[in-house]
Amino acid sequence: MNEHSPITPMQAAFIRGAISRRTLMAGAAGLGVTALAACGSKGKSPSASSSGSVTPTAKAAQDMSDTEKIVNWSNWQQYIDVSDDEKSRPTIDAFTKATGIKVNYTEDYNDNDEFYAKVRPLLAGGEDTGRDVWCSTDWMVARLIRQGYVQPLDKANIPNAKNLEAAFQDVSFDPGRKYSLPWQAGFACIGYNTKATGGKKVTTITQLLTDPALKGKVTLLSEMRDTVGLVLLDQGKDPSNFTEADFKAAIAMIQKAKDAGQIQKFTGNDYTDGLSAGDIAACVAWSGDVASLSLDAPELELTLPEAGYTLWSDNFVIPAMAKHKKNAEQLINYYYDPKVMAEVEAWVNYIAPVAGTKDAVAAIDKDLAANQLIFPSTETLSKAKKFRDLTSKEESEFTRLFTNLATG
Amino acid sequence: MAEGAAVVGTGAPVRKPVRRGRWVPYALLAPGLLWLVVFFVVPMITLGSQSLQEGNIDDGYVFTGNVSIYADAVQRYWPHLVRSIGYAATATVLALVLGYPLAYFMAQKAGRWKNILLILVIAPFFTSFLIRTLAWRNILSDDGPVVAFAQSTGFTSLLQAVGLTSNDTLLASKFAVICGLTYNFLPFMILPLYASLERLDPRLVEAAGDLYASPREAFRRVTWPLSLPGVVAGTLLTFIPAAGDFINSRLLGNTETVMIGQVIDSQFLRVLDYPLAAALSFILLTMIVVLVAFYVRKAGTEELV
């Protein structure tokens, strides 16, 4: 990979996409990801586990890693570095070259619920899902662990796990990181296409849900925690510490916008096509998606709302009955090398969970290391909130309310 | 049928071998019956029992015989059911209007082009259903030439006036969903129509002319009645899958065009409310069976089934 080529346009995109509306101050050079600790522990979170039941253990298949040099990795769209001609993925190629392990990289993770529905019957039946590793969002990891669908990671195969940023070390959904290691973290924010908005900026969720100029050209994420999280923040509530009434008030606000014909639909990661084409004028989006898309499309911009935004992480997990567990662990180990992670970040624009990434990036380009989306300052992070853990009961009740809204 | 099969195998007048051959038709039917039992009857029973369960995904579902779920489901999703039937019926009529002349031309007038036209009708099936629907998203894209043309000719205003779209674009509207449904199921309409129109003896139409029937009268009293089996088969093959479709409304529609298939999909996969999803599936099935039974009776083509 030509290490410099993606970075210069990156800067441009970054300036268009984020700096322009964010105050990038002295804090930029500051604490970086370590500051996540501050926001991760904010708010009181009830335990995610269901009524005291014992966590079932995931079944392991016979590991074929030594005879079959393959690893099957399912991931989200726009979530890894690609070469300039978009034909290869440099860090994956380098991994294959170094280890001889072929990576079957599939972008079939469009939405947590959708993906869960796809693999659940196989996991419940004790069968191989055909995947060795995938990246699930924190709350989904909690569910997968609770139901015994993911295997503990063998840290002996992942010596680089020591590079895990302290902020990601002890998380409520996986204390001690026994089952999961973060791949990327990021913000849910507002993305918009200035061509479709007629040059208008979209700066708040209230504007997104009420501005007549956007009528019928707004999409929201079917990922409940991101969409509802942003609305809660807009209403002055804290997603890391809210009540059922707050949740219902947020739902009511979305319902009102929907009844007024403001919302076109609810989408998974596939919103990126419509936003690029201009069929979607503005939407709830994931920060890195919009930032990396704007490389080729300067009309795409993103707003981190002043009222605050949600912070999430997607995590590597190895499902039960995975055939190439050791290979998957080697893959995770490879990406926990800060130099490798730096290459990924230059492309995906998300927050790196690997300590030392910032130094590795700074060695290539100092400006990139100041990117608020990759290495957020304490100020940027102070407005980022995590959606609190939900009890099983809350999870099914809230999902029901939200999905009924989306399809009602 | 039993006698028929035996007669072919043994020759008519001999009696004993007829008795011996009686199992043959059953043996021939067995694979098909087995298929139906394993892939239709058993899933239907499972689905039925699932719809009467209560519980949640973590603790599992238990059978409680909760029949009230059907009333709740109908009450809550009545608009979606009506909408699905409405869209499917509209798409079926459109497919018939578009497909009939084409099938007639292919069967009666195309001559040596017949096979090429047939291949063209079937060709879209070589790509996946999903890709074809996604292609419509590009075709109807707000910045695309189709929308520009429709806007300049006032077509978009017309659609907006009749309520098929909500603004001056085409995507994410009733119009787009119905277009997608019509397009995706059109071949299912054309092929049965073609099959029945191809058998039509042109001399019958000639004879009608000789008896002083105008072309319109000849069509009404000869061609149309003779093609009726094709019309019934085509409309059923279009209407039934269209009513349960969830891809077109999801990709081409908006939050006001949600069809029942999409609700079932999200209840099954997202909310993980299996009983409600199963109940809705049964309700949809019943509605379609009733409508189809009524329609087939009205259309009066016993020889079809």
PDB file of C-alpha atoms in Angstrom, chain B residues 117-245:
ATOM      1  CA  LEU B 117     -38.708 -12.978 -27.316  1.00  0.00           C
ATOM      2  CA  LEU B 118     -39.311 -15.847 -24.919  1.00  0.00           C
ATOM      3  CA  ILE B 119     -35.674 -15.773 -23.878  1.00  0.00           C
ATOM      4  CA  LEU B 120     -35.876 -12.012 -23.370  1.00  0.00           C
ATOM      5  CA  VAL B 121     -38.858 -12.465 -21.070  1.00  0.00           C
ATOM      6  CA  ILE B 122     -37.011 -15.066 -19.024  1.00  0.00           C
ATOM      7  CA  ALA B 123     -33.595 -13.339 -19.136  1.00  0.00           C
ATOM      8  CA  PRO B 124     -34.095 -11.156 -16.030  1.00  0.00           C
ATOM      9  CA  PHE B 125     -34.342 -14.366 -13.996  1.00  0.00           C
ATOM     10  CA  PHE B 126     -30.665 -14.928 -14.601  1.00  0.00           C
ATOM     11  CA  THR B 127     -29.930 -12.208 -12.052  1.00  0.00           C
ATOM     12  CA  SER B 128     -31.079 -12.280  -8.476  1.00  0.00           C
ATOM     13  CA  PHE B 129     -34.387 -10.815  -7.361  1.00  0.00           C
ATOM     14  CA  LEU B 130     -32.580  -8.496  -4.970  1.00  0.00           C
ATOM     15  CA  ILE B 131     -30.225  -7.110  -7.599  1.00  0.00           C
ATOM     16  CA  ARG B 132     -33.136  -6.458  -9.954  1.00  0.00           C
ATOM     17  CA  THR B 133     -34.970  -4.541  -7.251  1.00  0.00           C
ATOM     18  CA  LEU B 134     -31.868  -2.572  -6.309  1.00  0.00           C
ATOM     19  CA  ALA B 135     -31.501  -1.664  -9.973  1.00  0.00           C
ATOM     20  CA  TRP B 136     -34.898   0.046  -9.737  1.00  0.00           C
ATOM     21  CA  ARG B 137     -33.480   2.206  -6.999  1.00  0.00           C
ATOM     22  CA  ASN B 138     -30.889   3.458  -9.468  1.00  0.00           C
ATOM     23  CA  ILE B 139     -33.427   3.843 -12.267  1.00  0.00           C
ATOM     24  CA  LEU B 140     -35.764   5.937 -10.115  1.00  0.00           C
ATOM     25  CA  SER B 141     -32.966   7.826  -8.353  1.00  0.00           C
ATOM     26  CA  ASP B 142     -33.787  11.490  -7.658  1.00  0.00           C
ATOM     27  CA  ASP B 143     -30.969  12.772  -9.851  1.00  0.00           C
ATOM     28  CA  GLY B 144     -31.580  10.250 -12.619  1.00  0.00           C
ATOM     29  CA  PRO B 145     -32.906  10.843 -16.123  1.00  0.00           C
ATOM     30  CA  VAL B 146     -36.213   9.071 -15.460  1.00  0.00           C
ATOM     31  CA  VAL B 147     -37.163  11.496 -12.710  1.00  0.00           C
ATOM     32  CA  ALA B 148     -35.993  14.454 -14.788  1.00  0.00           C
ATOM     33  CA  PHE B 149     -38.149  13.294 -17.700  1.00  0.00           C
ATOM     34  CA  ALA B 150     -41.152  12.590 -15.473  1.00  0.00           C
ATOM     35  CA  GLN B 151     -40.842  16.042 -13.913  1.00  0.00           C
ATOM     36  CA  SER B 152     -40.608  17.827 -17.244  1.00  0.00           C
ATOM     37  CA  THR B 153     -43.689  16.046 -18.597  1.00  0.00           C
ATOM     38  CA  GLY B 154     -45.708  16.683 -15.473  1.00  0.00           C
ATOM     39  CA  PHE B 155     -45.992  12.972 -14.714  1.00  0.00           C
ATOM     40  CA  THR B 156     -44.651  13.433 -11.197  1.00  0.00           C
ATOM     41  CA  SER B 157     -47.229  16.126 -10.492  1.00  0.00           C
ATOM     42  CA  LEU B 158     -49.930  13.799 -11.732  1.00  0.00           C
ATOM     43  CA  LEU B 159     -48.702  10.987  -9.459  1.00  0.00           C
ATOM     44  CA  GLN B 160     -48.561  13.387  -6.554  1.00  0.00           C
ATOM     45  CA  ALA B 161     -52.083  14.590  -7.281  1.00  0.00           C
ATOM     46  CA  VAL B 162     -53.467  11.048  -7.161  1.00  0.00           C
ATOM     47  CA  GLY B 163     -51.455  10.310  -4.038  1.00  0.00           C
ATOM     48  CA  LEU B 164     -49.079   7.705  -5.447  1.00  0.00           C
ATOM     49  CA  THR B 165     -46.072   9.807  -4.461  1.00  0.00           C
ATOM     50  CA  SER B 166     -45.640  12.396  -1.735  1.00  0.00           C
ATOM     51  CA  ASN B 167     -43.264  14.782  -3.496  1.00  0.00           C
ATOM     52  CA  ASP B 168     -42.005  15.470  -7.004  1.00  0.00           C
ATOM     53  CA  THR B 169     -39.698  12.458  -7.093  1.00  0.00           C
ATOM     54  CA  LEU B 170     -40.453   8.797  -7.710  1.00  0.00           C
ATOM     55  CA  LEU B 171     -38.383   6.789  -5.256  1.00  0.00           C
ATOM     56  CA  ALA B 172     -39.638   5.850  -1.786  1.00  0.00           C
ATOM     57  CA  SER B 173     -43.303   5.930  -2.737  1.00  0.00           C
ATOM     58  CA  LYS B 174     -46.330   3.737  -3.422  1.00  0.00           C
ATOM     59  CA  PHE B 175     -45.624   4.238  -7.098  1.00  0.00           C
ATOM     60  CA  ALA B 176     -42.095   2.800  -6.809  1.00  0.00           C
ATOM     61  CA  VAL B 177     -43.283  -0.201  -4.793  1.00  0.00           C
ATOM     62  CA  ILE B 178     -46.034  -1.037  -7.298  1.00  0.00           C
ATOM     63  CA  CYS B 179     -43.588  -0.590 -10.195  1.00  0.00           C
ATOM     64  CA  GLY B 180     -41.160  -2.953  -8.520  1.00  0.00           C
ATOM     65  CA  LEU B 181     -43.854  -5.554  -7.845  1.00  0.00           C
ATOM     66  CA  THR B 182     -45.185  -5.355 -11.399  1.00  0.00           C
ATOM     67  CA  TYR B 183     -41.737  -5.647 -12.916  1.00  0.00           C
ATOM     68  CA  ASN B 184     -40.562  -8.488 -10.700  1.00  0.00           C
ATOM     69  CA  PHE B 185     -43.628 -10.667 -11.270  1.00  0.00           C
ATOM     70  CA  LEU B 186     -44.362  -9.792 -14.900  1.00  0.00           C
ATOM     71  CA  PRO B 187     -42.772 -12.970 -16.331  1.00  0.00           C
ATOM     72  CA  PHE B 188     -45.062 -15.082 -14.137  1.00  0.00           C
ATOM     73  CA  MET B 189     -47.951 -13.408 -15.926  1.00  0.00           C
ATOM     74  CA  ILE B 190     -46.556 -13.588 -19.444  1.00  0.00           C
ATOM     75  CA  LEU B 191     -45.515 -17.238 -19.520  1.00  0.00           C
ATOM     76  CA  PRO B 192     -48.910 -18.842 -18.684  1.00  0.00           C
ATOM     77  CA  LEU B 193     -50.638 -16.345 -20.996  1.00  0.00           C
ATOM     78  CA  TYR B 194     -48.235 -17.277 -23.751  1.00  0.00           C
ATOM     79  CA  ALA B 195     -48.835 -20.978 -23.177  1.00  0.00           C
ATOM     80  CA  SER B 196     -52.592 -20.654 -23.534  1.00  0.00           C
ATOM     81  CA  LEU B 197     -52.530 -18.135 -26.386  1.00  0.00           C
ATOM     82  CA  GLU B 198     -50.103 -20.288 -28.338  1.00  0.00           C
ATOM     83  CA  ARG B 199     -52.681 -23.085 -28.413  1.00  0.00           C
ATOM     84  CA  LEU B 200     -55.308 -20.716 -29.790  1.00  0.00           C
ATOM     85  CA  ASP B 201     -56.256 -21.800 -33.305  1.00  0.00           C
ATOM     86  CA  PRO B 202     -56.145 -18.672 -35.531  1.00  0.00           C
ATOM     87  CA  ARG B 203     -58.832 -20.234 -37.716  1.00  0.00           C
ATOM     88  CA  LEU B 204     -61.345 -19.712 -34.893  1.00  0.00           C
ATOM     89  CA  VAL B 205     -60.748 -15.969 -35.033  1.00  0.00           C
ATOM     90  CA  GLU B 206     -61.013 -16.099 -38.825  1.00  0.00           C
ATOM     91  CA  ALA B 207     -64.286 -17.961 -38.522  1.00  0.00           C
ATOM     92  CA  ALA B 208     -65.593 -15.306 -36.165  1.00  0.00           C
ATOM     93  CA  GLY B 209     -64.728 -12.711 -38.799  1.00  0.00           C
ATOM     94  CA  ASP B 210     -66.534 -14.751 -41.453  1.00  0.00           C
ATOM     95  CA  LEU B 211     -69.587 -14.658 -39.226  1.00  0.00           C
ATOM     96  CA  TYR B 212     -69.479 -10.859 -39.249  1.00  0.00           C
ATOM     97  CA  ALA B 213     -67.879 -10.378 -35.851  1.00  0.00           C
ATOM     98  CA  SER B 214     -65.862  -7.185 -35.571  1.00  0.00           C
ATOM     99  CA  PRO B 215     -62.233  -7.691 -34.379  1.00  0.00           C
ATOM    100  CA  ARG B 216     -63.281  -6.411 -30.977  1.00  0.00           C
ATOM    101  CA  GLU B 217     -66.209  -8.840 -30.834  1.00  0.00           C
ATOM    102  CA  ALA B 218     -63.966 -11.685 -32.005  1.00  0.00           C
ATOM    103  CA  PHE B 219     -61.545 -10.942 -29.205  1.00  0.00           C
ATOM    104  CA  ARG B 220     -64.293 -10.693 -26.614  1.00  0.00           C
ATOM    105  CA  ARG B 221     -66.088 -13.892 -27.638  1.00  0.00           C
ATOM    106  CA  VAL B 222     -63.285 -16.100 -28.946  1.00  0.00           C
ATOM    107  CA  THR B 223     -59.722 -15.118 -28.011  1.00  0.00           C
ATOM    108  CA  TRP B 224     -60.360 -13.920 -24.444  1.00  0.00           C
ATOM    109  CA  PRO B 225     -62.494 -16.895 -23.300  1.00  0.00           C
ATOM    110  CA  LEU B 226     -59.999 -19.331 -24.796  1.00  0.00           C
ATOM    111  CA  SER B 227     -57.089 -17.608 -23.060  1.00  0.00           C
ATOM    112  CA  LEU B 228     -58.894 -17.524 -19.720  1.00  0.00           C
ATOM    113  CA  PRO B 229     -56.983 -20.459 -18.195  1.00  0.00           C
ATOM    114  CA  GLY B 230     -53.783 -18.538 -18.905  1.00  0.00           C
ATOM    115  CA  VAL B 231     -55.233 -15.364 -17.411  1.00  0.00           C
ATOM    116  CA  VAL B 232     -56.284 -17.158 -14.233  1.00  0.00           C
ATOM    117  CA  ALA B 233     -52.955 -18.969 -13.881  1.00  0.00           C
ATOM    118  CA  GLY B 234     -51.001 -15.784 -14.593  1.00  0.00           C
ATOM    119  CA  THR B 235     -52.934 -13.621 -12.166  1.00  0.00           C
ATOM    120  CA  LEU B 236     -52.594 -16.224  -9.403  1.00  0.00           C
ATOM    121  CA  LEU B 237     -48.864 -16.637  -9.985  1.00  0.00           C
ATOM    122  CA  THR B 238     -48.460 -12.862  -9.815  1.00  0.00           C
ATOM    123  CA  PHE B 239     -50.857 -11.997  -7.024  1.00  0.00           C
ATOM    124  CA  ILE B 240     -49.900 -14.647  -4.482  1.00  0.00           C
ATOM    125  CA  PRO B 241     -46.160 -13.950  -4.238  1.00  0.00           C
ATOM    126  CA  ALA B 242     -46.716 -10.186  -4.615  1.00  0.00           C
ATOM    127  CA  ALA B 243     -49.056 -10.105  -1.607  1.00  0.00           C
ATOM    128  CA  GLY B 244     -46.408 -11.611   0.638  1.00  0.00           C
ATOM    129  CA  ASP B 245     -43.460  -9.710  -0.806  1.00  0.00           C
TER     130      ASP B 245
END
